[in-house]
PDB file of C-alpha atoms and ligand atoms in Angstrom:
ATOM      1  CA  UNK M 115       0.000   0.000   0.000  1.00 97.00           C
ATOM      2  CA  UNK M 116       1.489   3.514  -0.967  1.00 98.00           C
ATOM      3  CA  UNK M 117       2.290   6.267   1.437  1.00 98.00           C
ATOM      4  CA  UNK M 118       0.516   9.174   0.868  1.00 98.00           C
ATOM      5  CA  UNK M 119       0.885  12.607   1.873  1.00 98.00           C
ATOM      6  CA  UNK M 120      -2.387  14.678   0.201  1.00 98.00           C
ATOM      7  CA  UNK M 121      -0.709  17.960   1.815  1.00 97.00           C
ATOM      8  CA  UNK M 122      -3.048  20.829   3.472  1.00 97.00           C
ATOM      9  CA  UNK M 123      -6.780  21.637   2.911  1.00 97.00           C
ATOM     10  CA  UNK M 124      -6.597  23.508  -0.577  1.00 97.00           C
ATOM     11  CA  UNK M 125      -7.315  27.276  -0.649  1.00 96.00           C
ATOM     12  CA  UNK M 126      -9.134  28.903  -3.335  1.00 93.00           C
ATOM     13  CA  UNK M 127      -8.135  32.074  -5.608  1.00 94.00           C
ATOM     14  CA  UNK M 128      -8.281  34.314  -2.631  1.00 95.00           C
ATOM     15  CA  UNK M 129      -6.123  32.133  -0.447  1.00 94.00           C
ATOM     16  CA  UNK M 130      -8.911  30.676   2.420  1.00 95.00           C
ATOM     17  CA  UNK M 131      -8.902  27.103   3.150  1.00 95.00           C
ATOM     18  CA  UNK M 132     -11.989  25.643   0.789  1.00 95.00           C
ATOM     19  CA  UNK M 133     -15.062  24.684   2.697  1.00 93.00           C
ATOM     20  CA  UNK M 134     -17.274  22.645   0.753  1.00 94.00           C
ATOM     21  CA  UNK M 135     -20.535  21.717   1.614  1.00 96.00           C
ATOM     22  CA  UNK M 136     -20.426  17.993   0.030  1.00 97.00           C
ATOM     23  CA  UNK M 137     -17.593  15.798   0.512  1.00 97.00           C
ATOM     24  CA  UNK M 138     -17.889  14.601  -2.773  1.00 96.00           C
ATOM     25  CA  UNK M 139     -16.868  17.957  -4.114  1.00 96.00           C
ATOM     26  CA  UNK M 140     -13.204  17.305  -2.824  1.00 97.00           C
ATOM     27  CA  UNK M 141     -12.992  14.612  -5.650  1.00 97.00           C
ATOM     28  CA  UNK M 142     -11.026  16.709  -8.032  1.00 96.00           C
ATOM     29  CA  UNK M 143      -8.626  18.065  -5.738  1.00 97.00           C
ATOM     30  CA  UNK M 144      -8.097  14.722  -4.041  1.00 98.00           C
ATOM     31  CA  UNK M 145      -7.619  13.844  -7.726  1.00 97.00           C
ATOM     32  CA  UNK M 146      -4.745  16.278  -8.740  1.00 97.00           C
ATOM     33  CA  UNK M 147      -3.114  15.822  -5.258  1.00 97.00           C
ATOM     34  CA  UNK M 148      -3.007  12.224  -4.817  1.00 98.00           C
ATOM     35  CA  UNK M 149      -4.137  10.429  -8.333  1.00 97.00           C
ATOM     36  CA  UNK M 150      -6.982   8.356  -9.397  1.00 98.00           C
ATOM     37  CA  UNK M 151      -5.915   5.275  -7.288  1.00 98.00           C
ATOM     38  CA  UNK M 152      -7.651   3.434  -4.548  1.00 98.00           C
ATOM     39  CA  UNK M 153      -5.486   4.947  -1.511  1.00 98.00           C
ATOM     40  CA  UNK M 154      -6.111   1.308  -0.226  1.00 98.00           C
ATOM     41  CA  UNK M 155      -5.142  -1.192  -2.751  1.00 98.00           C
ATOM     42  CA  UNK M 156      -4.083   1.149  -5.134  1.00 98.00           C
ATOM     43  CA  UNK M 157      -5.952   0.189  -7.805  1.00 98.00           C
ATOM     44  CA  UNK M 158      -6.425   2.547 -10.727  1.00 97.00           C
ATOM     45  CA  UNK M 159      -9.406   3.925 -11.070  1.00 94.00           C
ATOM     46  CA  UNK M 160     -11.010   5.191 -14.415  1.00 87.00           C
ATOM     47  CA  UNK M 161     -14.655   6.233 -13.320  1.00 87.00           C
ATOM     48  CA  UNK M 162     -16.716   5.958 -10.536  1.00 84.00           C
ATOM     49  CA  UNK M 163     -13.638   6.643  -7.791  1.00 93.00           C
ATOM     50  CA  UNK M 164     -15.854   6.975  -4.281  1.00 97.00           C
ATOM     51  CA  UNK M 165     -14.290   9.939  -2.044  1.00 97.00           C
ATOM     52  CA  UNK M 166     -13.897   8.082   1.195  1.00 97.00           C
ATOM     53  CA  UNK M 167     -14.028   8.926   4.730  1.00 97.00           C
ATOM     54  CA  UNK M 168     -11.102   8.064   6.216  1.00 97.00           C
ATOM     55  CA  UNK M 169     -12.854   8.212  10.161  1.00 97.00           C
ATOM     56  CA  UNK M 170     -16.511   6.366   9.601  1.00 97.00           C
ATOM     57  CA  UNK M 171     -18.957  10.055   9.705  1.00 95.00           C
ATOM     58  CA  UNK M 172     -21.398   7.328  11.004  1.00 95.00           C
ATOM     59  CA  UNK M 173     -19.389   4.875  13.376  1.00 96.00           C
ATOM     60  CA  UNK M 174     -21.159   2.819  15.700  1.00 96.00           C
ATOM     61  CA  UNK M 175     -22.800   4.591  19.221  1.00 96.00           C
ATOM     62  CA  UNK M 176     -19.555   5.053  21.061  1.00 95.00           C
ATOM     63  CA  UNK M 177     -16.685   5.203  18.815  1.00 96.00           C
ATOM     64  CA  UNK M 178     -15.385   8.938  17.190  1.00 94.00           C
ATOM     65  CA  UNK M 179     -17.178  10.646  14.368  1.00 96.00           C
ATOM     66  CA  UNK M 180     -14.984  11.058  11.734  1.00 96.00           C
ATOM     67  CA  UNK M 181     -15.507  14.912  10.372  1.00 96.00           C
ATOM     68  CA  UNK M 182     -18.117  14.611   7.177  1.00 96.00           C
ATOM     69  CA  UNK M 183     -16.517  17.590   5.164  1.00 97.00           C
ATOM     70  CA  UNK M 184     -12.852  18.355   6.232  1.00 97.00           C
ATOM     71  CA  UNK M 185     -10.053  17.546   3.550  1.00 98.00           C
ATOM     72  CA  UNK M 186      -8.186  16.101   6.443  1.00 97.00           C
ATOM     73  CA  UNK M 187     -10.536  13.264   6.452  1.00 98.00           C
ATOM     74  CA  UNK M 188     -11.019  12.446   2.831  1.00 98.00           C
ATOM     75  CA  UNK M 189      -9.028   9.861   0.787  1.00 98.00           C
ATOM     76  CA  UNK M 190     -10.328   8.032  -2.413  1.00 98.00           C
ATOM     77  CA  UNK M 191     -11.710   4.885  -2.831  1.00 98.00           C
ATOM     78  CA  UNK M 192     -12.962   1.865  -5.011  1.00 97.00           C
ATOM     79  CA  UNK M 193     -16.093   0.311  -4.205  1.00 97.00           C
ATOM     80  CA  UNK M 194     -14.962  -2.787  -2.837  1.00 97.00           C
ATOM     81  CA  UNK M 195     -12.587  -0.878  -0.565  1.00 98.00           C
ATOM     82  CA  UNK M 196     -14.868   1.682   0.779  1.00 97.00           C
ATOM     83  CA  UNK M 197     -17.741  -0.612   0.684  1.00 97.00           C
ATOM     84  CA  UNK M 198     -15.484  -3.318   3.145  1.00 98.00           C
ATOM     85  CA  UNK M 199     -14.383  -0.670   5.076  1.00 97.00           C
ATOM     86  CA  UNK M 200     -18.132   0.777   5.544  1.00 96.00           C
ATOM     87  CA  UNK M 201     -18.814   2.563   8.970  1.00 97.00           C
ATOM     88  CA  UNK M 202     -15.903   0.360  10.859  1.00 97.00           C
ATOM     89  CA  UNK M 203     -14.665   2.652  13.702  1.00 96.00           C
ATOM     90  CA  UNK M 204     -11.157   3.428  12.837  1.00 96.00           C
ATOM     91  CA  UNK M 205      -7.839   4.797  14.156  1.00 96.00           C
ATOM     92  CA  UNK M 206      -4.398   4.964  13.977  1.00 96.00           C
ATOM     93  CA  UNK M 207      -3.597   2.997  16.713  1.00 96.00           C
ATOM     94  CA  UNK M 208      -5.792   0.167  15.330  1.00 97.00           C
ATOM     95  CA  UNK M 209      -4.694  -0.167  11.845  1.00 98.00           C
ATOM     96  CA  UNK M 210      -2.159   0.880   8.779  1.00 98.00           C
ATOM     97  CA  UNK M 211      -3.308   4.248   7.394  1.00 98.00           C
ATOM     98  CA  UNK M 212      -2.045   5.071   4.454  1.00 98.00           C
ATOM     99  CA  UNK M 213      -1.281   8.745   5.609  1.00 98.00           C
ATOM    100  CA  UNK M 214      -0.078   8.112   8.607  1.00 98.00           C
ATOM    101  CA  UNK M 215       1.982   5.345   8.425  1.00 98.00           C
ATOM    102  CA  UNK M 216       4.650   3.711   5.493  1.00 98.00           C
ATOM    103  CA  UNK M 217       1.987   1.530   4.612  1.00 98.00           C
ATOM    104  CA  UNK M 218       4.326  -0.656   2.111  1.00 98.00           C
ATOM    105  CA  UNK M 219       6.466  -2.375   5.407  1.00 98.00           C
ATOM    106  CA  UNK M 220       3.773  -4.203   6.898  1.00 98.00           C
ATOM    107  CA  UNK M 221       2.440  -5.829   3.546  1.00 98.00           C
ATOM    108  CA  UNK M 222       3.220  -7.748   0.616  1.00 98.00           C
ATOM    109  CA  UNK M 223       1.650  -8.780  -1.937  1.00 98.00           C
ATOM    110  CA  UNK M 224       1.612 -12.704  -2.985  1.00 98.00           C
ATOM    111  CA  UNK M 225      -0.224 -15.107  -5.716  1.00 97.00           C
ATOM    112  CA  UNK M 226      -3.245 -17.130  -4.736  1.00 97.00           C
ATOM    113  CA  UNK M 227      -2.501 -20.159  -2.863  1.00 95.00           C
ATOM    114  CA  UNK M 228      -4.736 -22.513  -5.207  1.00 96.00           C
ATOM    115  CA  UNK M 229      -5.874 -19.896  -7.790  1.00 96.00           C
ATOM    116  CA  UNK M 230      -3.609 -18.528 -10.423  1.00 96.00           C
ATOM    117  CA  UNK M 231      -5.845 -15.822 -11.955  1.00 97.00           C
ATOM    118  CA  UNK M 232      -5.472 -13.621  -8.575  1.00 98.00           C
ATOM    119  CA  UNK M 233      -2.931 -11.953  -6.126  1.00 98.00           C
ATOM    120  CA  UNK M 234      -3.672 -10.737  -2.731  1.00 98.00           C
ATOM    121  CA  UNK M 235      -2.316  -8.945  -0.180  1.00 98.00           C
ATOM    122  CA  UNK M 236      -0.865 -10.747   3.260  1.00 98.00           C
ATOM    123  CA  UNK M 237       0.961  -9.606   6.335  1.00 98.00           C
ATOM    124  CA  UNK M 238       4.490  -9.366   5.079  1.00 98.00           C
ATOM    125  CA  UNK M 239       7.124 -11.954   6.944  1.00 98.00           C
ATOM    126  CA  UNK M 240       8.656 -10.729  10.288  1.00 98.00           C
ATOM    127  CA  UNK M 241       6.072  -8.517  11.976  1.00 98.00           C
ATOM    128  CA  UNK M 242       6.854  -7.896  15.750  1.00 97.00           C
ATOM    129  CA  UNK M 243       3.865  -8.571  17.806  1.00 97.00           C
ATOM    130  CA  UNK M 244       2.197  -5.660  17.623  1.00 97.00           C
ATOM    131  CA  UNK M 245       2.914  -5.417  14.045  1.00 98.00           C
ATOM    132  CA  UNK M 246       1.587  -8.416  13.003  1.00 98.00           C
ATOM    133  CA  UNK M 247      -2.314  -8.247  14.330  1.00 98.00           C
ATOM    134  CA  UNK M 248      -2.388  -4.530  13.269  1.00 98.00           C
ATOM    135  CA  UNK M 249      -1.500  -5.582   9.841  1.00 98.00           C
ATOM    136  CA  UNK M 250      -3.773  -8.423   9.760  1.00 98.00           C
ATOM    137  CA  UNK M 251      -7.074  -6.246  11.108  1.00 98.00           C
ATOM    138  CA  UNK M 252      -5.734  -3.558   8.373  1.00 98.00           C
ATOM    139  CA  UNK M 253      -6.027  -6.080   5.553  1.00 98.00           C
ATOM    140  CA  UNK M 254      -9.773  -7.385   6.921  1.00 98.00           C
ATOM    141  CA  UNK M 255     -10.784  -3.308   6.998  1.00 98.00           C
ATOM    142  CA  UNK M 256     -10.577  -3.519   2.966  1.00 98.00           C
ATOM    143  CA  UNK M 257     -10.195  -6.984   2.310  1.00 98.00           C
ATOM    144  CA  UNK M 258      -7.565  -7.313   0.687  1.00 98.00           C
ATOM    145  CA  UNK M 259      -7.344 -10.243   0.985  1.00 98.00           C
ATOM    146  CA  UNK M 260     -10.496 -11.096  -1.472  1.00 98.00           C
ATOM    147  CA  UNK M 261     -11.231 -12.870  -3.986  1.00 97.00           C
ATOM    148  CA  UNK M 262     -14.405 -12.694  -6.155  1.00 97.00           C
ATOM    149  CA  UNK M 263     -16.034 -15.413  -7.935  1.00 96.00           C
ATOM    150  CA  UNK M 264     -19.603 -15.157  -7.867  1.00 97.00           C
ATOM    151  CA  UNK M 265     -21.431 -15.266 -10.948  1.00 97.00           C
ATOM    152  CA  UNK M 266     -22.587 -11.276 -10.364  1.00 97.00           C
ATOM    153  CA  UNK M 267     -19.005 -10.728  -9.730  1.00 97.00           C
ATOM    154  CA  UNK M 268     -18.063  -7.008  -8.724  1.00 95.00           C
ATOM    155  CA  UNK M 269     -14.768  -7.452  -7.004  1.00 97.00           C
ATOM    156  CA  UNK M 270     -11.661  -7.295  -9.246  1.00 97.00           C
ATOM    157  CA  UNK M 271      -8.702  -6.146  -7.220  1.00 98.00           C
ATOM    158  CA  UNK M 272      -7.079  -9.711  -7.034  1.00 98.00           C
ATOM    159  CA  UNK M 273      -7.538  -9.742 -10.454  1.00 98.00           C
ATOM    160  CA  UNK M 274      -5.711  -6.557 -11.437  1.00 98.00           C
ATOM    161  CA  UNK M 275      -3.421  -7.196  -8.699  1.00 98.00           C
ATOM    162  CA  UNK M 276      -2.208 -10.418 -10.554  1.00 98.00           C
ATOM    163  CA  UNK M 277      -2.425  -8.633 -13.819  1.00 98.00           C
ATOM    164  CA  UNK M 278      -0.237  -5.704 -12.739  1.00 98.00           C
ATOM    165  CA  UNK M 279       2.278  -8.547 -10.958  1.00 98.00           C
ATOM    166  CA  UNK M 280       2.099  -9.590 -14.453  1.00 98.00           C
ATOM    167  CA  UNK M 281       3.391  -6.158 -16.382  1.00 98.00           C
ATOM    168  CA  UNK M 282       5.684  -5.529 -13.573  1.00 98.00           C
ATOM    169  CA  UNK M 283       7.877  -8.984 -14.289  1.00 98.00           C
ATOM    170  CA  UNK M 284       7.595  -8.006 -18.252  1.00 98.00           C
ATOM    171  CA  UNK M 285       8.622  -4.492 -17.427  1.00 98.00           C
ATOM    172  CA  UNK M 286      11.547  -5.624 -15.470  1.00 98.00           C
ATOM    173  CA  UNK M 287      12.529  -7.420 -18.259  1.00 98.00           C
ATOM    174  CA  UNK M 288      12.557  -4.881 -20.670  1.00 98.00           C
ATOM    175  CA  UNK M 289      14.278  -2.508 -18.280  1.00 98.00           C
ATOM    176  CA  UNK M 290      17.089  -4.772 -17.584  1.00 98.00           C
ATOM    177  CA  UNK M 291      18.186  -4.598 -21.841  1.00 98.00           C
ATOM    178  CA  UNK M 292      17.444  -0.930 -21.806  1.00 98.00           C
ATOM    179  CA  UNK M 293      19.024   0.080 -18.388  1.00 98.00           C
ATOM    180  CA  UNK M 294      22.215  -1.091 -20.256  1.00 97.00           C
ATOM    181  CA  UNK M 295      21.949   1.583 -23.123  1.00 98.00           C
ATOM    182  CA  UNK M 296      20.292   4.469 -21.365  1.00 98.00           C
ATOM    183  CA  UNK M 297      19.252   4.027 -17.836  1.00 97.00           C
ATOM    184  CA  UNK M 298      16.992   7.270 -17.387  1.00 97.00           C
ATOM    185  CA  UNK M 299      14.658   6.219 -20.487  1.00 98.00           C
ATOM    186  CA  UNK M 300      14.871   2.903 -18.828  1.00 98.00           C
ATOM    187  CA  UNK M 301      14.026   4.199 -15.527  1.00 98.00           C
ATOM    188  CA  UNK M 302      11.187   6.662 -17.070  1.00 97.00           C
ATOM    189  CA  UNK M 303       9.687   4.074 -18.760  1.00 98.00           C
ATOM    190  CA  UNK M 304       8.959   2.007 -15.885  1.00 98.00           C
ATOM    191  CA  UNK M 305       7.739   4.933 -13.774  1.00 98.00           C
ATOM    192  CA  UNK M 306       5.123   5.688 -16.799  1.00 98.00           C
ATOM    193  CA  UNK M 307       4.064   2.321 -16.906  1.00 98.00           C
ATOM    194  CA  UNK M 308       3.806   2.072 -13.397  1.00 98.00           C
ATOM    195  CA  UNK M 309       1.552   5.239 -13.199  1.00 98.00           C
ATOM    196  CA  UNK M 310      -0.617   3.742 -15.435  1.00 97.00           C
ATOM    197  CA  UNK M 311      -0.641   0.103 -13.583  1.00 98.00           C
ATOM    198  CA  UNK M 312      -0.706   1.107  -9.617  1.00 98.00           C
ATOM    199  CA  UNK M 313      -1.031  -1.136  -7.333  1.00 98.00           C
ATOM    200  CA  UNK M 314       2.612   0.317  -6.355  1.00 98.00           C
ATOM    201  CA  UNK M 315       3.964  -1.963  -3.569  1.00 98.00           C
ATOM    202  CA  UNK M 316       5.032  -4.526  -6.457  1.00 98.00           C
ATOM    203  CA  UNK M 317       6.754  -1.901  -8.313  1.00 98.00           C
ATOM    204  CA  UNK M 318       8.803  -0.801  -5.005  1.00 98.00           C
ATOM    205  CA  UNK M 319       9.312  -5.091  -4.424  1.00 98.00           C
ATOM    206  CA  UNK M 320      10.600  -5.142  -7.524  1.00 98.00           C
ATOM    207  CA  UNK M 321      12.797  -1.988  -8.159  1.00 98.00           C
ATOM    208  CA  UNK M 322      13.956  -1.976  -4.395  1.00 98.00           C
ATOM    209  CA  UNK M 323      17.812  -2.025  -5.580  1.00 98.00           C
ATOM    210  CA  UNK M 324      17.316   0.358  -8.391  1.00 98.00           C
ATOM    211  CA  UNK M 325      18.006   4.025  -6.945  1.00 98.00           C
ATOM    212  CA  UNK M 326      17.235   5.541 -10.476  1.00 97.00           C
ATOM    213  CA  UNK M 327      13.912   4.481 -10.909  1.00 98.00           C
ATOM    214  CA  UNK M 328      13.198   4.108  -6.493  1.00 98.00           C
ATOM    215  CA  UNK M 329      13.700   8.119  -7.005  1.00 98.00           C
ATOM    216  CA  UNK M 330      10.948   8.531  -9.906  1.00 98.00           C
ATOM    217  CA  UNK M 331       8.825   5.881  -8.453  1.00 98.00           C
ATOM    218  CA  UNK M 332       8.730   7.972  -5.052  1.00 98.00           C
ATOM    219  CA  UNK M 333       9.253  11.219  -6.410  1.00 96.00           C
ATOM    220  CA  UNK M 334       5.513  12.886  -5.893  1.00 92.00           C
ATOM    221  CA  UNK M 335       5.813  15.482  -9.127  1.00 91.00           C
ATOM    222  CA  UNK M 336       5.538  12.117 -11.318  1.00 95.00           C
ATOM    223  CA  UNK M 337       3.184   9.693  -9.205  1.00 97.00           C
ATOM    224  CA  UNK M 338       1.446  12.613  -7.098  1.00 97.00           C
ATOM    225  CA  UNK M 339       0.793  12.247  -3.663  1.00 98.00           C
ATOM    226  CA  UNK M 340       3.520   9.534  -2.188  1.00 98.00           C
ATOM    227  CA  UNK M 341       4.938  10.248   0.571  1.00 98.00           C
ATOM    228  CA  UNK M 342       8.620  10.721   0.150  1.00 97.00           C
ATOM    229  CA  UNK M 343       9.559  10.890   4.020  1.00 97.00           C
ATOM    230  CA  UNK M 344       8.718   7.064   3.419  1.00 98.00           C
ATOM    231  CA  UNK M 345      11.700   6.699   1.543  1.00 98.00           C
ATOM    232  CA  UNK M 346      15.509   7.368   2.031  1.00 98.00           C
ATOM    233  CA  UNK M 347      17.317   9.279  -0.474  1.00 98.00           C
ATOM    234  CA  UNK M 348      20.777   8.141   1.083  1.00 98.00           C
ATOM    235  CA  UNK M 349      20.263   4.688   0.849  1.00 98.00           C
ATOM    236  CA  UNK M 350      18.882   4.433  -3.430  1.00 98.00           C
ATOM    237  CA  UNK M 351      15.122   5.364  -1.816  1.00 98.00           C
ATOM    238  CA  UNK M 352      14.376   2.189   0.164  1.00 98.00           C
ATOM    239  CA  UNK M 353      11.486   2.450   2.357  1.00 98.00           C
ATOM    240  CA  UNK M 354      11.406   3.360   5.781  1.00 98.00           C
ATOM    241  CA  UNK M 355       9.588   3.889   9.262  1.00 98.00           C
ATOM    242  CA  UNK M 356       7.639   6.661   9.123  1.00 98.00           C
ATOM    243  CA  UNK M 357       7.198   6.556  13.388  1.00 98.00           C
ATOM    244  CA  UNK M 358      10.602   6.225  14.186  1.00 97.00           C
ATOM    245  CA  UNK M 359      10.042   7.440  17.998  1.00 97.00           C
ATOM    246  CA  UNK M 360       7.600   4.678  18.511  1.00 97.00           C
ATOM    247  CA  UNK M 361       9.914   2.260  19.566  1.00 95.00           C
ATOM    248  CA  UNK M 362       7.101  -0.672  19.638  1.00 95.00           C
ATOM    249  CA  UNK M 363       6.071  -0.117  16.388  1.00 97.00           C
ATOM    250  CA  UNK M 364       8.014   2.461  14.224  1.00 98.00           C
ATOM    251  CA  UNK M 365       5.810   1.619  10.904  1.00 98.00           C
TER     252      UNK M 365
HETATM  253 ZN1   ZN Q 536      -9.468  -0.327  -3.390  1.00 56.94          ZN
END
């Protein structure tokens, strides 16, 4: 899951923070600050992206009330995302959010056991104990775990996840015979496609010793919205903690 950073409530042409009166009217800007992904599984999303609470505006009795209209609650959303994640009561404590944590350590993304047309998502290996359950509730939140084969079938993020694991392997292969004649088209080229595929924890698995294209992959002018604190320009852009002072749990 990417990192994102979606920056401060946007101001209009006379400089005030924007106040809209439907949350759906932050689509655009969400849009131009973070891209038409899924901030969950990272999915591209051509039409129909769902602006998401991030805090549930109607939790159960007893849990906080996420804010309906404030930027600082809004990411974006497919359906099967925001429809899993529904009016579950969440927090940071709790669970992996994708602003407030580096949201690529505590997951990786693996085939089916028994089913070769999908990839999910699964805890990655070597969680701490406090890591581990956190990352497991995150992945029920969404379900990313999913599959979908009922004959009404809505649900295709294992089967775009597989498909981009696909173009990723294909586009490492074509980057390895162009690195070697000019490594910055090489590295472009994979950052382009990779724009276009999402689903950007496989491209970071797969580029991880690549600083050229770790840089463009990260860098948030070309895939807006990552957070770049997430990643460590002296050591080729490798992820890291985002919480450093929690000693427990630095994710
Ligand atoms: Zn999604």
């Amino acid at each position: 899951m990417r990192p994102l950073n979606k920056g401060n409530t946007p101001t209009d042409s006379t400089g005030n923070p924007i106040s809209p009166t439907d949350y759906k009217s932050w689509r655009k800007a969400l849009i131009d600050r973070i891209g038409a992904y899924c901030a969950y599984c990272n999915m591209p999303i051509k039409h129909a992206l769902q602006v998401e609470h991030v805090v549930p505006k109607n939790p159960p009795a007893g849990y906080t009330v996420g804010d309906p209209l404030a930027w600082s609650n809004m990411l974006l959303a497919c359906g099967p995302c925001n429809n899993a994640k529904g009016n579950t009561p969440v927090d940071s404590i709790t669970f992996y959010l994708p602003e407030e944590h580096n949201t690529h350590l505590p997951f990786v993304i693996v085939p089916h056991a028994t089913d070769a047309k999908h990839a999910i998502v699964t805890e990655r290996p070597g969680l701490n104990v406090n890591q581990f359950p956190k990352a497991q509730r995150t992945i029920a939140l969404t379900e990313l775990n999913a599959t979908d084969e009922r004959p009404n079938i809505v649900d295709l993020r294992s089967r775009e996840r597989k498909l981009a694991a696909i173009t990723v392997n294909s586009t490492r292969n074509i980057y390895n015979l162009a690195a070697a004649i000019n490594p910055i088209l090489a590295a472009e080229h994979v950052v382009h496609v990779a724009s276009r595929t999402g689903f950007f924890s496989l491209w970071y698995e797969e580029f991880m010793n690549e600083p050229l294209v770790m840089e463009k992959l990260t860098d948030n002018n070309i895939i807006k919205g990552t957070a770049t604190n997430c990643f460590d320009p002296a050591n080729g852009y490798k992820p890291i903690p985002r919480n450093p002072g929690n000693i427990a749990d630095p994710i």
